[in-house]
PDB file of C-alpha atoms in Angstrom:
ATOM      1  CA  MET A   1       0.000   0.000   0.000  1.00 80.00           C
ATOM      2  CA  GLY A   2       1.358   3.419  -0.898  1.00 86.00           C
ATOM      3  CA  ALA A   3       0.607   6.606  -2.754  1.00 86.00           C
ATOM      4  CA  LEU A   4       0.813   7.761  -6.343  1.00 87.00           C
ATOM      5  CA  GLY A   5       1.756  11.328  -7.188  1.00 86.00           C
ATOM      6  CA  ALA A   6       2.225  12.090 -10.876  1.00 86.00           C
ATOM      7  CA  VAL A   7       2.759  15.111 -13.093  1.00 87.00           C
ATOM      8  CA  GLY A   8       2.589  14.707 -16.847  1.00 84.00           C
ATOM      9  CA  ASP A   9       0.715  15.122 -20.097  1.00 82.00           C
ATOM     10  CA  LEU A  10      -2.134  13.145 -21.584  1.00 77.00           C
ATOM     11  CA  ARG A  11      -2.643  13.293 -25.335  1.00 77.00           C
ATOM     12  CA  TYR A  12      -5.878  12.313 -27.018  1.00 74.00           C
ATOM     13  CA  ARG A  13      -7.448  12.614 -30.443  1.00 76.00           C
ATOM     14  CA  THR A  14     -10.789  14.323 -31.086  1.00 76.00           C
ATOM     15  CA  ALA A  15     -12.610  15.333 -34.268  1.00 80.00           C
ATOM     16  CA  SER A  16     -10.810  18.687 -34.162  1.00 80.00           C
ATOM     17  CA  GLY A  17      -7.331  17.127 -33.857  1.00 79.00           C
ATOM     18  CA  VAL A  18      -4.903  16.020 -31.185  1.00 79.00           C
ATOM     19  CA  ASN A  19      -5.315  17.630 -27.766  1.00 76.00           C
ATOM     20  CA  GLU A  20      -2.872  17.655 -24.871  1.00 79.00           C
ATOM     21  CA  ASP A  21      -3.749  18.179 -21.221  1.00 80.00           C
ATOM     22  CA  GLY A  22      -1.217  18.894 -18.508  1.00 84.00           C
ATOM     23  CA  THR A  23      -2.125  16.649 -15.582  1.00 86.00           C
ATOM     24  CA  PHE A  24      -1.566  16.203 -11.869  1.00 88.00           C
ATOM     25  CA  THR A  25      -2.714  13.001 -10.145  1.00 90.00           C
ATOM     26  CA  LEU A  26      -2.987  11.991  -6.481  1.00 93.00           C
ATOM     27  CA  ALA A  27      -4.203   8.536  -5.500  1.00 94.00           C
ATOM     28  CA  PRO A  28      -3.677   5.722  -3.023  1.00 95.00           C
ATOM     29  CA  GLU A  29      -1.938   2.817  -4.741  1.00 94.00           C
ATOM     30  CA  VAL A  30      -1.747  -0.934  -4.152  1.00 95.00           C
ATOM     31  CA  ARG A  31       1.229  -2.872  -5.533  1.00 92.00           C
ATOM     32  CA  THR A  32       2.057  -6.544  -5.665  1.00 95.00           C
ATOM     33  CA  GLY A  33       5.034  -8.208  -7.246  1.00 95.00           C
ATOM     34  CA  ILE A  34       8.357  -9.954  -6.934  1.00 95.00           C
ATOM     35  CA  ALA A  35      11.377  -8.325  -5.244  1.00 90.00           C
ATOM     36  CA  VAL A  36      15.076  -9.193  -5.272  1.00 89.00           C
ATOM     37  CA  LEU A  37      17.258  -8.185  -2.309  1.00 86.00           C
ATOM     38  CA  ASP A  38      20.937  -7.187  -2.556  1.00 79.00           C
ATOM     39  CA  PRO A  39      23.192  -8.490   0.262  1.00 78.00           C
ATOM     40  CA  VAL A  40      25.987  -5.966  -0.498  1.00 74.00           C
ATOM     41  CA  PHE A  41      23.760  -3.031   0.493  1.00 69.00           C
ATOM     42  CA  ASP A  42      22.357  -4.457   3.751  1.00 75.00           C
ATOM     43  CA  GLY A  43      19.612  -6.475   2.075  1.00 74.00           C
ATOM     44  CA  LYS A  44      17.909  -3.457   0.451  1.00 77.00           C
ATOM     45  CA  PHE A  45      15.724  -3.927  -2.613  1.00 80.00           C
ATOM     46  CA  ALA A  46      17.772  -4.403  -5.776  1.00 85.00           C
ATOM     47  CA  ALA A  47      14.818  -4.630  -8.161  1.00 90.00           C
ATOM     48  CA  TYR A  48      11.156  -5.411  -8.234  1.00 90.00           C
ATOM     49  CA  LEU A  49       8.681  -6.315 -10.932  1.00 95.00           C
ATOM     50  CA  TYR A  50       5.134  -5.329 -10.017  1.00 95.00           C
ATOM     51  CA  LEU A  51       1.503  -4.744 -10.887  1.00 97.00           C
ATOM     52  CA  SER A  52      -0.251  -1.738  -9.372  1.00 95.00           C
ATOM     53  CA  ALA A  53      -3.781  -0.344  -9.157  1.00 97.00           C
ATOM     54  CA  SER A  54      -5.002   3.035  -7.963  1.00 96.00           C
ATOM     55  CA  ALA A  55      -8.125   5.178  -7.913  1.00 96.00           C
ATOM     56  CA  GLY A  56      -7.916   8.861  -7.138  1.00 95.00           C
ATOM     57  CA  TRP A  57      -8.086  12.457  -8.322  1.00 94.00           C
ATOM     58  CA  LEU A  58      -6.832  13.856 -11.638  1.00 89.00           C
ATOM     59  CA  ARG A  59      -6.508  17.574 -12.440  1.00 89.00           C
ATOM     60  CA  ALA A  60      -6.303  18.272 -16.176  1.00 85.00           C
ATOM     61  CA  ALA A  61      -5.479  21.681 -17.646  1.00 86.00           C
ATOM     62  CA  THR A  62      -5.821  22.219 -21.395  1.00 78.00           C
ATOM     63  CA  ALA A  63      -3.749  24.682 -23.395  1.00 71.00           C
ATOM     64  CA  GLY A  64      -6.736  27.078 -23.354  1.00 68.00           C
ATOM     65  CA  ALA A  65      -6.467  27.248 -19.522  1.00 69.00           C
ATOM     66  CA  ASP A  66      -9.616  25.172 -18.935  1.00 81.00           C
ATOM     67  CA  VAL A  67      -9.145  23.163 -15.726  1.00 87.00           C
ATOM     68  CA  HIS A  68     -11.097  19.976 -15.086  1.00 85.00           C
ATOM     69  CA  HIS A  69     -11.110  17.622 -12.093  1.00 89.00           C
ATOM     70  CA  HIS A  70     -11.857  13.936 -12.594  1.00 89.00           C
ATOM     71  CA  VAL A  71     -11.959  10.665 -10.721  1.00 94.00           C
ATOM     72  CA  THR A  72      -9.356   8.414 -12.290  1.00 93.00           C
ATOM     73  CA  THR A  73      -8.523   4.720 -12.190  1.00 95.00           C
ATOM     74  CA  ARG A  74      -5.083   3.467 -13.157  1.00 94.00           C
ATOM     75  CA  LEU A  75      -3.459   0.069 -13.721  1.00 96.00           C
ATOM     76  CA  ALA A  76       0.253  -0.395 -14.365  1.00 95.00           C
ATOM     77  CA  ALA A  77       2.887  -3.075 -14.816  1.00 97.00           C
ATOM     78  CA  GLY A  78       6.381  -1.912 -13.994  1.00 95.00           C
ATOM     79  CA  LEU A  79      10.003  -2.557 -13.196  1.00 95.00           C
ATOM     80  CA  SER A  80      11.816  -0.575 -10.515  1.00 92.00           C
ATOM     81  CA  LEU A  81      15.557  -0.632  -9.835  1.00 89.00           C
ATOM     82  CA  PRO A  82      16.125   1.063  -6.462  1.00 85.00           C
ATOM     83  CA  LEU A  83      19.599  -0.514  -6.350  1.00 83.00           C
ATOM     84  CA  LYS A  84      20.571   2.143  -8.910  1.00 83.00           C
ATOM     85  CA  ARG A  85      20.183   4.800  -6.195  1.00 80.00           C
ATOM     86  CA  HIS A  86      22.377   2.847  -3.736  1.00 77.00           C
ATOM     87  CA  VAL A  87      25.065   2.281  -6.371  1.00 79.00           C
ATOM     88  CA  ALA A  88      25.007   5.982  -7.315  1.00 81.00           C
ATOM     89  CA  LEU A  89      25.426   7.037  -3.684  1.00 79.00           C
ATOM     90  CA  ASP A  90      28.198   4.480  -3.274  1.00 79.00           C
ATOM     91  CA  MET A  91      29.989   5.845  -6.352  1.00 76.00           C
ATOM     92  CA  MET A  92      29.766   9.324  -4.842  1.00 76.00           C
ATOM     93  CA  GLY A  93      31.285   7.997  -1.594  1.00 74.00           C
ATOM     94  CA  SER A  94      28.273   8.808   0.584  1.00 56.00           C
ATOM     95  CA  HIS A  95      26.609   5.401   0.957  1.00 48.00           C
ATOM     96  CA  PRO A  96      27.548   3.239   3.965  1.00 49.00           C
ATOM     97  CA  ARG A  97      28.654  -0.218   2.936  1.00 49.00           C
ATOM     98  CA  SER A  98      27.479  -3.383   4.559  1.00 48.00           C
ATOM     99  CA  GLU A  99      29.632  -4.736   7.366  1.00 51.00           C
ATOM    100  CA  SER A 100      29.889  -7.951   5.366  1.00 50.00           C
ATOM    101  CA  SER A 101      31.726  -6.148   2.528  1.00 51.00           C
ATOM    102  CA  ASP A 102      35.313  -7.168   2.024  1.00 53.00           C
ATOM    103  CA  ALA A 103      38.298  -5.336   0.529  1.00 51.00           C
ATOM    104  CA  SER A 104      37.436  -6.499  -3.001  1.00 53.00           C
ATOM    105  CA  ASP A 105      34.228  -4.432  -2.847  1.00 53.00           C
ATOM    106  CA  ASP A 106      36.306  -1.243  -2.684  1.00 53.00           C
ATOM    107  CA  HIS A 107      37.392  -1.761  -6.286  1.00 54.00           C
ATOM    108  CA  ARG A 108      34.006  -2.593  -7.834  1.00 54.00           C
ATOM    109  CA  TYR A 109      34.034   0.432 -10.131  1.00 51.00           C
ATOM    110  CA  GLU A 110      37.761   0.418 -10.948  1.00 51.00           C
ATOM    111  CA  GLY A 111      37.155  -0.860 -14.484  1.00 48.00           C
ATOM    112  CA  LEU A 112      34.017   1.259 -14.918  1.00 50.00           C
ATOM    113  CA  LEU A 113      35.557   4.676 -14.306  1.00 45.00           C
ATOM    114  CA  VAL A 114      39.172   5.771 -14.323  1.00 49.00           C
ATOM    115  CA  LEU A 115      38.473   9.480 -13.872  1.00 50.00           C
ATOM    116  CA  GLY A 116      39.154   9.546 -10.136  1.00 61.00           C
ATOM    117  CA  ASP A 117      36.965  10.976  -7.396  1.00 71.00           C
ATOM    118  CA  LEU A 118      35.564  13.830  -9.507  1.00 73.00           C
ATOM    119  CA  GLY A 119      34.555  11.394 -12.240  1.00 75.00           C
ATOM    120  CA  ASN A 120      32.934   9.106  -9.669  1.00 75.00           C
ATOM    121  CA  MET A 121      31.012  12.050  -8.207  1.00 78.00           C
ATOM    122  CA  ALA A 122      29.776  13.151 -11.658  1.00 81.00           C
ATOM    123  CA  ALA A 123      28.841   9.618 -12.711  1.00 79.00           C
ATOM    124  CA  GLY A 124      27.107   8.980  -9.383  1.00 80.00           C
ATOM    125  CA  LEU A 125      25.111  12.214  -9.691  1.00 84.00           C
ATOM    126  CA  PHE A 126      24.127  11.296 -13.262  1.00 84.00           C
ATOM    127  CA  TRP A 127      22.863   7.854 -12.122  1.00 82.00           C
ATOM    128  CA  LEU A 128      21.080   9.403  -9.137  1.00 83.00           C
ATOM    129  CA  ILE A 129      19.119  11.842 -11.320  1.00 86.00           C
ATOM    130  CA  LEU A 130      17.978   9.244 -13.880  1.00 87.00           C
ATOM    131  CA  PRO A 131      14.543   7.705 -13.193  1.00 90.00           C
ATOM    132  CA  ASP A 132      14.641   4.224 -11.676  1.00 89.00           C
ATOM    133  CA  THR A 133      11.181   3.009 -12.682  1.00 92.00           C
ATOM    134  CA  ILE A 134       9.438   2.274 -15.978  1.00 94.00           C
ATOM    135  CA  GLU A 135       5.760   1.347 -16.277  1.00 94.00           C
ATOM    136  CA  ILE A 136       3.276   0.399 -18.951  1.00 95.00           C
ATOM    137  CA  THR A 137       0.055   2.124 -17.896  1.00 92.00           C
ATOM    138  CA  TRP A 138      -3.657   2.203 -18.556  1.00 92.00           C
ATOM    139  CA  GLU A 139      -5.730   5.035 -17.123  1.00 90.00           C
ATOM    140  CA  ARG A 140      -9.384   6.013 -17.344  1.00 91.00           C
ATOM    141  CA  ALA A 141     -10.608   9.536 -16.566  1.00 86.00           C
ATOM    142  CA  ASP A 142     -13.584  11.560 -17.836  1.00 81.00           C
ATOM    143  CA  GLY A 143     -14.781   8.642 -19.970  1.00 84.00           C
ATOM    144  CA  ARG A 144     -11.495   8.491 -21.877  1.00 81.00           C
ATOM    145  CA  GLU A 145      -8.943   5.702 -21.763  1.00 84.00           C
ATOM    146  CA  TYR A 146      -5.215   6.376 -21.968  1.00 84.00           C
ATOM    147  CA  THR A 147      -2.341   3.949 -22.397  1.00 86.00           C
ATOM    148  CA  GLY A 148       1.339   4.687 -22.410  1.00 87.00           C
ATOM    149  CA  VAL A 149       4.754   4.381 -20.848  1.00 90.00           C
ATOM    150  CA  ALA A 150       5.654   6.239 -17.662  1.00 89.00           C
ATOM    151  CA  TRP A 151       9.084   6.962 -16.164  1.00 89.00           C
ATOM    152  CA  GLY A 152       9.526   7.808 -12.521  1.00 87.00           C
ATOM    153  CA  TYR A 153      11.080   7.216  -9.136  1.00 83.00           C
ATOM    154  CA  SER A 154      10.322   4.661  -6.422  1.00 78.00           C
ATOM    155  CA  LEU A 155      11.341   4.435  -2.813  1.00 71.00           C
TER     156      LEU A 155
END
């Protein structure tokens, strides 16, 4: 059980052409799936594959400044890689390692980056900023159905 907060655009076709609404969604969300734990980072989630369902509130604003509020339902199938965040923090030198780590763990990225500490910081920041979740979604609001791909962040 969790919450969904989303900002994005929904595009749909009408007789007058293609319309685009800027949207904001808030909804409680239920997820179920399969998770893989990583022992190097104290047993934190490495990845999970999931199905989710939510019902909540959608605010849609058209280009003409018309604002509409709708009840929305949403289903999604996704893959999340929270390990990416732990690896990024580790590359930047700010993530505590597991007590079970040995000396060989200190050289995990030696072949990946040879730019030194500044390069590790830049690469870690790059990986930290990139979204860690991708979903295939279906949503219904205001009698319209939307499908698409969503990128985002998970905890």
